[in-house]
Amino acid sequence: MGVVTYEYEVVSTLPPSRLFKAFLLDSDNFIPKVIPGAFKSIETLEGNGGPGTVKLITFGEGSQFKSAKHRVDEVDEANFTYKYSVIEGDALGDEIESISYVVSITAGPDGGSVVKTVSSYHTKTEHHSITEEKIKEGKEKAKAIFHAVEAHLHANPHEYN
């Protein structure tokens, strides 16, 4: 098995606690509100939202994927760190065993935040076709989602305080 890792970092004008609450702790409710149609459904199969929770995410019409099982691995509210893994689904394809994510939000300039995501693709073999182009495509999608989240929170300053 091999591992392909990449990092993505974005700076926000929003404080870490607000981003963490909206973008990570309440993402099941918040993301569908911000990006209608992104998900057809999000069903908790096991757990209560904390570590060990397993969710089945069914993507909306027009998505290139149908579904994914997502497992919460760690939630550290004091340090604004959230770890989760995609453990099943067509998003993994034939070559990927799982994808692990570590999202950490730290204080940034002028009361804002720095959001850092480390993604690790655990491949089934050492030889794989995970290319820079596929990674770039994933980063662009993540960036678009993040900017939609940020814009919504700026437009609704009373939410997630």
Short mmCIF file of N, CA and C in Angstrom, two decimals:
data_model
loop_
_atom_site.label_atom_id
_atom_site.label_comp_id
_atom_site.label_asym_id
_atom_site.label_seq_id
_atom_site.Cartn_x
_atom_site.Cartn_y
_atom_site.Cartn_z
N MET A 1 0.84 -1.17 0.00
CA MET A 1 0.00 0.00 0.00
C MET A 1 0.89 1.24 0.00
N GLY A 2 0.44 2.29 -0.69
CA GLY A 2 1.16 3.56 -0.72
C GLY A 2 0.31 4.67 -0.15
N VAL A 3 0.93 5.81 0.06
CA VAL A 3 0.21 6.98 0.57
C VAL A 3 0.65 8.19 -0.24
N VAL A 4 -0.32 8.93 -0.73
CA VAL A 4 -0.07 10.18 -1.43
C VAL A 4 -0.69 11.28 -0.57
N THR A 5 0.12 12.25 -0.16
CA THR A 5 -0.35 13.29 0.75
C THR A 5 -0.19 14.66 0.11
N TYR A 6 -1.16 15.51 0.33
CA TYR A 6 -1.02 16.91 -0.07
C TYR A 6 -1.65 17.80 0.98
N GLU A 7 -1.19 19.04 0.99
CA GLU A 7 -1.69 20.02 1.94
C GLU A 7 -2.34 21.17 1.20
N TYR A 8 -3.31 21.76 1.85
CA TYR A 8 -4.03 22.90 1.29
C TYR A 8 -4.22 23.89 2.42
N GLU A 9 -3.95 25.15 2.18
CA GLU A 9 -4.09 26.17 3.22
C GLU A 9 -4.81 27.38 2.65
N VAL A 10 -5.71 27.93 3.45
CA VAL A 10 -6.45 29.12 3.04
C VAL A 10 -6.58 30.05 4.25
N VAL A 11 -6.52 31.34 3.98
CA VAL A 11 -6.65 32.35 5.03
C VAL A 11 -8.04 32.94 4.96
N SER A 12 -8.65 33.13 6.12
CA SER A 12 -10.00 33.68 6.21
C SER A 12 -10.01 34.87 7.15
N THR A 13 -10.95 35.76 6.96
CA THR A 13 -11.12 36.89 7.87
C THR A 13 -12.02 36.53 9.05
N LEU A 14 -12.59 35.32 9.04
CA LEU A 14 -13.48 34.86 10.11
C LEU A 14 -12.66 34.24 11.24
N PRO A 15 -13.13 34.36 12.49
CA PRO A 15 -12.39 33.78 13.62
C PRO A 15 -12.46 32.24 13.61
N PRO A 16 -11.44 31.59 14.18
CA PRO A 16 -11.38 30.13 14.18
C PRO A 16 -12.61 29.44 14.78
N SER A 17 -13.12 29.93 15.90
CA SER A 17 -14.25 29.25 16.55
C SER A 17 -15.49 29.24 15.67
N ARG A 18 -15.73 30.32 14.97
CA ARG A 18 -16.91 30.41 14.11
C ARG A 18 -16.80 29.47 12.90
N LEU A 19 -15.64 29.45 12.29
CA LEU A 19 -15.43 28.54 11.16
C LEU A 19 -15.54 27.09 11.60
N PHE A 20 -14.94 26.76 12.73
CA PHE A 20 -14.95 25.39 13.22
C PHE A 20 -16.37 24.91 13.48
N LYS A 21 -17.16 25.75 14.14
CA LYS A 21 -18.56 25.38 14.44
C LYS A 21 -19.35 25.14 13.16
N ALA A 22 -19.27 26.06 12.22
CA ALA A 22 -20.09 25.97 11.01
C ALA A 22 -19.58 24.93 10.03
N PHE A 23 -18.31 25.03 9.71
CA PHE A 23 -17.71 24.24 8.63
C PHE A 23 -17.45 22.79 9.02
N LEU A 24 -17.20 22.53 10.30
CA LEU A 24 -16.85 21.18 10.71
C LEU A 24 -17.88 20.55 11.67
N LEU A 25 -18.19 21.21 12.77
CA LEU A 25 -19.09 20.59 13.75
C LEU A 25 -20.52 20.47 13.24
N ASP A 26 -21.00 21.44 12.49
CA ASP A 26 -22.38 21.41 12.02
C ASP A 26 -22.47 21.29 10.50
N SER A 27 -21.46 20.70 9.89
CA SER A 27 -21.40 20.64 8.43
C SER A 27 -22.59 19.90 7.82
N ASP A 28 -23.14 18.90 8.51
CA ASP A 28 -24.28 18.15 7.97
C ASP A 28 -25.48 19.05 7.72
N ASN A 29 -25.65 20.07 8.54
CA ASN A 29 -26.76 21.01 8.38
C ASN A 29 -26.35 22.24 7.58
N PHE A 30 -25.12 22.69 7.83
CA PHE A 30 -24.67 23.95 7.27
C PHE A 30 -24.35 23.88 5.77
N ILE A 31 -23.58 22.89 5.35
CA ILE A 31 -23.17 22.81 3.94
C ILE A 31 -24.38 22.68 3.01
N PRO A 32 -25.38 21.82 3.30
CA PRO A 32 -26.55 21.78 2.41
C PRO A 32 -27.30 23.10 2.33
N LYS A 33 -27.25 23.90 3.39
CA LYS A 33 -27.90 25.21 3.38
C LYS A 33 -27.13 26.17 2.48
N VAL A 34 -25.81 26.10 2.52
CA VAL A 34 -24.96 27.01 1.76
C VAL A 34 -24.87 26.59 0.29
N ILE A 35 -24.79 25.29 0.05
CA ILE A 35 -24.67 24.76 -1.31
C ILE A 35 -25.83 23.79 -1.53
N PRO A 36 -27.03 24.34 -1.80
CA PRO A 36 -28.20 23.48 -2.00
C PRO A 36 -27.96 22.48 -3.14
N GLY A 37 -28.38 21.28 -2.92
CA GLY A 37 -28.24 20.26 -3.95
C GLY A 37 -26.92 19.52 -3.93
N ALA A 38 -25.96 19.96 -3.12
CA ALA A 38 -24.67 19.28 -3.06
C ALA A 38 -24.84 17.86 -2.54
N PHE A 39 -25.75 17.70 -1.57
CA PHE A 39 -26.01 16.39 -0.98
C PHE A 39 -27.48 16.06 -1.13
N LYS A 40 -27.75 14.82 -1.46
CA LYS A 40 -29.13 14.34 -1.49
C LYS A 40 -29.54 14.00 -0.06
N SER A 41 -28.59 13.37 0.67
CA SER A 41 -28.86 13.06 2.07
C SER A 41 -27.56 12.80 2.82
N ILE A 42 -27.63 12.98 4.14
CA ILE A 42 -26.53 12.64 5.05
C ILE A 42 -27.17 11.87 6.19
N GLU A 43 -26.80 10.59 6.30
CA GLU A 43 -27.42 9.71 7.28
C GLU A 43 -26.36 9.21 8.25
N THR A 44 -26.60 9.40 9.54
CA THR A 44 -25.69 8.87 10.56
C THR A 44 -26.02 7.39 10.75
N LEU A 45 -25.03 6.54 10.49
CA LEU A 45 -25.20 5.09 10.61
C LEU A 45 -24.81 4.59 12.00
N GLU A 46 -23.79 5.24 12.58
CA GLU A 46 -23.30 4.86 13.91
C GLU A 46 -22.81 6.12 14.61
N GLY A 47 -22.95 6.18 15.92
CA GLY A 47 -22.36 7.25 16.71
C GLY A 47 -23.25 8.47 16.90
N ASN A 48 -22.64 9.47 17.58
CA ASN A 48 -23.38 10.68 17.95
C ASN A 48 -22.70 11.96 17.45
N GLY A 49 -21.83 11.83 16.45
CA GLY A 49 -21.14 13.00 15.91
C GLY A 49 -19.68 13.07 16.32
N GLY A 50 -19.32 12.37 17.39
CA GLY A 50 -17.95 12.36 17.87
C GLY A 50 -17.14 11.26 17.20
N PRO A 51 -15.94 11.01 17.71
CA PRO A 51 -15.09 9.96 17.14
C PRO A 51 -15.81 8.62 17.05
N GLY A 52 -15.63 7.97 15.93
CA GLY A 52 -16.29 6.69 15.68
C GLY A 52 -17.59 6.81 14.92
N THR A 53 -18.11 8.02 14.80
CA THR A 53 -19.34 8.23 14.05
C THR A 53 -19.12 7.89 12.58
N VAL A 54 -20.05 7.16 11.99
CA VAL A 54 -19.99 6.81 10.58
C VAL A 54 -21.24 7.38 9.91
N LYS A 55 -21.02 8.08 8.80
CA LYS A 55 -22.13 8.70 8.07
C LYS A 55 -22.11 8.22 6.62
N LEU A 56 -23.29 8.06 6.06
CA LEU A 56 -23.43 7.77 4.64
C LEU A 56 -23.87 9.06 3.96
N ILE A 57 -23.04 9.54 3.08
CA ILE A 57 -23.33 10.78 2.35
C ILE A 57 -23.73 10.40 0.93
N THR A 58 -24.93 10.80 0.54
CA THR A 58 -25.39 10.59 -0.83
C THR A 58 -25.35 11.95 -1.51
N PHE A 59 -24.57 12.04 -2.57
CA PHE A 59 -24.36 13.30 -3.26
C PHE A 59 -25.55 13.66 -4.13
N GLY A 60 -25.69 14.94 -4.39
CA GLY A 60 -26.80 15.45 -5.18
C GLY A 60 -26.66 15.18 -6.66
N GLU A 61 -27.73 15.49 -7.38
CA GLU A 61 -27.74 15.33 -8.83
C GLU A 61 -26.59 16.14 -9.43
N GLY A 62 -25.97 15.60 -10.44
CA GLY A 62 -24.89 16.31 -11.12
C GLY A 62 -23.51 16.05 -10.54
N SER A 63 -23.44 15.40 -9.39
CA SER A 63 -22.14 15.07 -8.82
C SER A 63 -21.54 13.91 -9.61
N GLN A 64 -20.23 13.89 -9.67
CA GLN A 64 -19.57 12.79 -10.36
C GLN A 64 -19.59 11.51 -9.52
N PHE A 65 -19.92 11.62 -8.22
CA PHE A 65 -19.97 10.47 -7.34
C PHE A 65 -21.38 10.28 -6.79
N LYS A 66 -21.69 9.04 -6.43
CA LYS A 66 -23.01 8.74 -5.88
C LYS A 66 -23.03 8.85 -4.36
N SER A 67 -22.03 8.20 -3.71
CA SER A 67 -22.06 8.19 -2.25
C SER A 67 -20.68 7.92 -1.67
N ALA A 68 -20.58 8.18 -0.36
CA ALA A 68 -19.34 7.91 0.38
C ALA A 68 -19.68 7.66 1.83
N LYS A 69 -18.94 6.75 2.45
CA LYS A 69 -19.04 6.58 3.89
C LYS A 69 -17.89 7.35 4.51
N HIS A 70 -18.22 8.11 5.53
CA HIS A 70 -17.30 9.05 6.16
C HIS A 70 -17.26 8.69 7.65
N ARG A 71 -16.05 8.55 8.19
CA ARG A 71 -15.90 8.22 9.61
C ARG A 71 -15.18 9.36 10.32
N VAL A 72 -15.74 9.81 11.43
CA VAL A 72 -15.10 10.83 12.25
C VAL A 72 -14.03 10.13 13.09
N ASP A 73 -12.79 10.58 12.98
CA ASP A 73 -11.68 9.96 13.70
C ASP A 73 -11.30 10.70 14.98
N GLU A 74 -11.40 12.03 14.96
CA GLU A 74 -11.04 12.82 16.14
C GLU A 74 -11.66 14.20 16.04
N VAL A 75 -12.15 14.71 17.16
CA VAL A 75 -12.67 16.07 17.24
C VAL A 75 -12.01 16.73 18.45
N ASP A 76 -11.23 17.78 18.20
CA ASP A 76 -10.56 18.52 19.27
C ASP A 76 -11.07 19.96 19.21
N GLU A 77 -12.15 20.22 19.95
CA GLU A 77 -12.77 21.54 19.92
C GLU A 77 -11.88 22.61 20.53
N ALA A 78 -11.07 22.26 21.50
CA ALA A 78 -10.19 23.24 22.15
C ALA A 78 -9.12 23.76 21.20
N ASN A 79 -8.66 22.88 20.31
CA ASN A 79 -7.59 23.27 19.37
C ASN A 79 -8.08 23.40 17.94
N PHE A 80 -9.40 23.35 17.74
CA PHE A 80 -10.02 23.49 16.41
C PHE A 80 -9.41 22.54 15.38
N THR A 81 -9.35 21.27 15.75
CA THR A 81 -8.83 20.24 14.86
C THR A 81 -9.88 19.15 14.68
N TYR A 82 -10.06 18.72 13.44
CA TYR A 82 -11.07 17.72 13.10
C TYR A 82 -10.44 16.74 12.13
N LYS A 83 -10.50 15.44 12.47
CA LYS A 83 -9.93 14.40 11.61
C LYS A 83 -11.05 13.46 11.20
N TYR A 84 -11.07 13.15 9.89
CA TYR A 84 -12.07 12.21 9.40
C TYR A 84 -11.51 11.44 8.21
N SER A 85 -12.19 10.36 7.86
CA SER A 85 -11.74 9.52 6.74
C SER A 85 -12.93 9.15 5.87
N VAL A 86 -12.67 9.04 4.58
CA VAL A 86 -13.62 8.45 3.65
C VAL A 86 -13.21 6.98 3.57
N ILE A 87 -14.13 6.09 3.98
CA ILE A 87 -13.77 4.68 4.11
C ILE A 87 -14.46 3.77 3.09
N GLU A 88 -15.48 4.26 2.41
CA GLU A 88 -16.18 3.49 1.36
C GLU A 88 -16.81 4.45 0.38
N GLY A 89 -17.11 3.94 -0.81
CA GLY A 89 -17.85 4.72 -1.79
C GLY A 89 -17.15 4.81 -3.12
N ASP A 90 -17.92 5.22 -4.12
CA ASP A 90 -17.36 5.28 -5.46
C ASP A 90 -16.32 6.38 -5.63
N ALA A 91 -16.25 7.33 -4.71
CA ALA A 91 -15.22 8.37 -4.77
C ALA A 91 -13.82 7.76 -4.60
N LEU A 92 -13.73 6.59 -3.99
CA LEU A 92 -12.44 5.94 -3.78
C LEU A 92 -11.93 5.26 -5.05
N GLY A 93 -12.83 4.90 -5.93
CA GLY A 93 -12.40 4.24 -7.16
C GLY A 93 -11.78 2.87 -6.88
N ASP A 94 -11.02 2.37 -7.86
CA ASP A 94 -10.42 1.05 -7.75
C ASP A 94 -9.07 1.06 -7.07
N GLU A 95 -8.42 2.21 -7.01
CA GLU A 95 -7.04 2.27 -6.52
C GLU A 95 -6.88 2.74 -5.08
N ILE A 96 -7.91 3.38 -4.52
CA ILE A 96 -7.77 4.00 -3.20
C ILE A 96 -8.50 3.18 -2.15
N GLU A 97 -7.80 2.86 -1.07
CA GLU A 97 -8.37 2.12 0.06
C GLU A 97 -9.19 3.07 0.94
N SER A 98 -8.63 4.25 1.24
CA SER A 98 -9.31 5.25 2.06
C SER A 98 -8.61 6.60 1.86
N ILE A 99 -9.29 7.66 2.31
CA ILE A 99 -8.70 9.00 2.29
C ILE A 99 -8.87 9.58 3.68
N SER A 100 -7.77 10.02 4.27
CA SER A 100 -7.80 10.62 5.61
C SER A 100 -7.58 12.12 5.49
N TYR A 101 -8.32 12.86 6.29
CA TYR A 101 -8.21 14.32 6.29
C TYR A 101 -7.95 14.81 7.71
N VAL A 102 -7.07 15.78 7.83
CA VAL A 102 -6.85 16.49 9.09
C VAL A 102 -7.07 17.96 8.78
N VAL A 103 -8.07 18.55 9.40
CA VAL A 103 -8.37 19.97 9.20
C VAL A 103 -8.07 20.68 10.51
N SER A 104 -7.20 21.68 10.45
CA SER A 104 -6.89 22.46 11.65
C SER A 104 -7.08 23.93 11.34
N ILE A 105 -7.66 24.63 12.30
CA ILE A 105 -7.92 26.07 12.13
C ILE A 105 -7.17 26.78 13.25
N THR A 106 -6.30 27.69 12.86
CA THR A 106 -5.52 28.45 13.83
C THR A 106 -5.80 29.94 13.66
N ALA A 107 -5.46 30.70 14.68
CA ALA A 107 -5.65 32.15 14.62
C ALA A 107 -4.78 32.73 13.50
N GLY A 108 -5.37 33.62 12.75
CA GLY A 108 -4.67 34.27 11.65
C GLY A 108 -4.59 35.76 11.88
N PRO A 109 -4.20 36.49 10.86
CA PRO A 109 -4.07 37.94 10.98
C PRO A 109 -5.40 38.65 11.24
N ASP A 110 -5.34 39.70 12.02
CA ASP A 110 -6.47 40.59 12.26
C ASP A 110 -7.74 39.87 12.74
N GLY A 111 -7.58 38.88 13.60
CA GLY A 111 -8.73 38.16 14.16
C GLY A 111 -9.29 37.08 13.26
N GLY A 112 -8.64 36.85 12.14
CA GLY A 112 -9.10 35.83 11.20
C GLY A 112 -8.52 34.46 11.51
N SER A 113 -8.47 33.62 10.49
CA SER A 113 -8.05 32.23 10.66
C SER A 113 -7.16 31.78 9.52
N VAL A 114 -6.40 30.73 9.81
CA VAL A 114 -5.69 29.99 8.78
C VAL A 114 -6.23 28.56 8.86
N VAL A 115 -6.79 28.10 7.76
CA VAL A 115 -7.36 26.76 7.71
C VAL A 115 -6.41 25.89 6.89
N LYS A 116 -5.91 24.84 7.53
CA LYS A 116 -4.97 23.93 6.86
C LYS A 116 -5.60 22.55 6.81
N THR A 117 -5.58 21.96 5.62
CA THR A 117 -6.09 20.61 5.42
C THR A 117 -4.97 19.74 4.88
N VAL A 118 -4.75 18.61 5.53
CA VAL A 118 -3.79 17.62 5.04
C VAL A 118 -4.61 16.40 4.62
N SER A 119 -4.51 16.04 3.35
CA SER A 119 -5.24 14.91 2.81
C SER A 119 -4.26 13.79 2.48
N SER A 120 -4.56 12.59 2.94
CA SER A 120 -3.71 11.43 2.67
C SER A 120 -4.53 10.36 1.97
N TYR A 121 -4.13 10.06 0.73
CA TYR A 121 -4.78 9.04 -0.07
C TYR A 121 -4.04 7.73 0.16
N HIS A 122 -4.71 6.77 0.77
CA HIS A 122 -4.11 5.47 1.05
C HIS A 122 -4.46 4.55 -0.12
N THR A 123 -3.46 4.30 -0.96
CA THR A 123 -3.69 3.51 -2.17
C THR A 123 -3.56 2.02 -1.88
N LYS A 124 -4.19 1.21 -2.72
CA LYS A 124 -4.17 -0.24 -2.54
C LYS A 124 -2.83 -0.84 -2.94
N THR A 125 -2.10 -0.16 -3.81
CA THR A 125 -0.78 -0.63 -4.24
C THR A 125 0.18 0.55 -4.28
N GLU A 126 1.45 0.24 -4.44
CA GLU A 126 2.47 1.30 -4.57
C GLU A 126 2.32 2.04 -5.89
N HIS A 127 1.81 1.35 -6.90
CA HIS A 127 1.66 1.94 -8.23
C HIS A 127 0.23 2.42 -8.39
N HIS A 128 0.06 3.70 -8.63
CA HIS A 128 -1.28 4.28 -8.71
C HIS A 128 -1.27 5.40 -9.74
N SER A 129 -2.45 5.89 -10.03
CA SER A 129 -2.57 6.95 -11.04
C SER A 129 -3.11 8.25 -10.43
N ILE A 130 -2.81 8.49 -9.16
CA ILE A 130 -3.21 9.75 -8.55
C ILE A 130 -2.23 10.80 -9.07
N THR A 131 -2.74 11.71 -9.89
CA THR A 131 -1.88 12.67 -10.56
C THR A 131 -2.01 14.06 -9.96
N GLU A 132 -1.06 14.91 -10.29
CA GLU A 132 -1.13 16.31 -9.87
C GLU A 132 -2.42 16.96 -10.36
N GLU A 133 -2.85 16.56 -11.54
CA GLU A 133 -4.08 17.12 -12.11
C GLU A 133 -5.30 16.77 -11.25
N LYS A 134 -5.38 15.51 -10.79
CA LYS A 134 -6.49 15.10 -9.93
C LYS A 134 -6.43 15.84 -8.60
N ILE A 135 -5.24 16.01 -8.06
CA ILE A 135 -5.08 16.73 -6.80
C ILE A 135 -5.49 18.19 -6.97
N LYS A 136 -5.06 18.79 -8.07
CA LYS A 136 -5.42 20.19 -8.34
C LYS A 136 -6.93 20.34 -8.47
N GLU A 137 -7.57 19.40 -9.13
CA GLU A 137 -9.03 19.43 -9.29
C GLU A 137 -9.72 19.37 -7.92
N GLY A 138 -9.23 18.50 -7.05
CA GLY A 138 -9.79 18.40 -5.70
C GLY A 138 -9.60 19.67 -4.90
N LYS A 139 -8.43 20.29 -5.03
CA LYS A 139 -8.15 21.54 -4.33
C LYS A 139 -9.09 22.65 -4.80
N GLU A 140 -9.35 22.71 -6.09
CA GLU A 140 -10.24 23.74 -6.63
C GLU A 140 -11.66 23.57 -6.11
N LYS A 141 -12.13 22.32 -6.02
CA LYS A 141 -13.47 22.07 -5.48
C LYS A 141 -13.54 22.46 -4.01
N ALA A 142 -12.50 22.11 -3.26
CA ALA A 142 -12.46 22.46 -1.83
C ALA A 142 -12.44 23.97 -1.65
N LYS A 143 -11.70 24.65 -2.49
CA LYS A 143 -11.60 26.11 -2.43
C LYS A 143 -12.97 26.75 -2.70
N ALA A 144 -13.68 26.24 -3.69
CA ALA A 144 -15.00 26.78 -4.02
C ALA A 144 -15.98 26.59 -2.87
N ILE A 145 -15.96 25.41 -2.25
CA ILE A 145 -16.84 25.15 -1.11
C ILE A 145 -16.49 26.08 0.04
N PHE A 146 -15.20 26.22 0.32
CA PHE A 146 -14.77 27.09 1.42
C PHE A 146 -15.22 28.53 1.19
N HIS A 147 -15.05 29.03 -0.02
CA HIS A 147 -15.44 30.42 -0.30
C HIS A 147 -16.96 30.61 -0.19
N ALA A 148 -17.73 29.59 -0.53
CA ALA A 148 -19.19 29.67 -0.36
C ALA A 148 -19.55 29.72 1.12
N VAL A 149 -18.85 28.91 1.93
CA VAL A 149 -19.06 28.91 3.38
C VAL A 149 -18.71 30.27 3.96
N GLU A 150 -17.57 30.78 3.58
CA GLU A 150 -17.10 32.07 4.09
C GLU A 150 -18.07 33.20 3.70
N ALA A 151 -18.51 33.21 2.46
CA ALA A 151 -19.43 34.25 1.99
C ALA A 151 -20.75 34.19 2.76
N HIS A 152 -21.25 32.98 3.00
CA HIS A 152 -22.50 32.84 3.75
C HIS A 152 -22.34 33.37 5.18
N LEU A 153 -21.24 33.03 5.82
CA LEU A 153 -21.03 33.49 7.20
C LEU A 153 -20.85 35.00 7.26
N HIS A 154 -20.21 35.60 6.27
CA HIS A 154 -20.09 37.06 6.24
C HIS A 154 -21.46 37.71 6.05
N ALA A 155 -22.28 37.09 5.21
CA ALA A 155 -23.62 37.64 4.94
C ALA A 155 -24.58 37.42 6.10
N ASN A 156 -24.25 36.50 6.99
CA ASN A 156 -25.12 36.17 8.13
C ASN A 156 -24.30 36.20 9.42
N PRO A 157 -23.93 37.40 9.86
CA PRO A 157 -23.01 37.52 10.99
C PRO A 157 -23.54 36.99 12.32
N HIS A 158 -24.83 36.75 12.43
CA HIS A 158 -25.43 36.24 13.67
C HIS A 158 -25.28 34.72 13.81
N GLU A 159 -24.95 34.02 12.73
CA GLU A 159 -24.85 32.56 12.77
C GLU A 159 -23.52 32.07 13.30
N TYR A 160 -23.56 31.06 14.15
CA TYR A 160 -22.38 30.33 14.64
C TYR A 160 -21.45 31.19 15.46
N ASN A 161 -21.99 32.08 16.26
CA ASN A 161 -21.14 32.88 17.16
C ASN A 161 -21.00 32.22 18.51
#
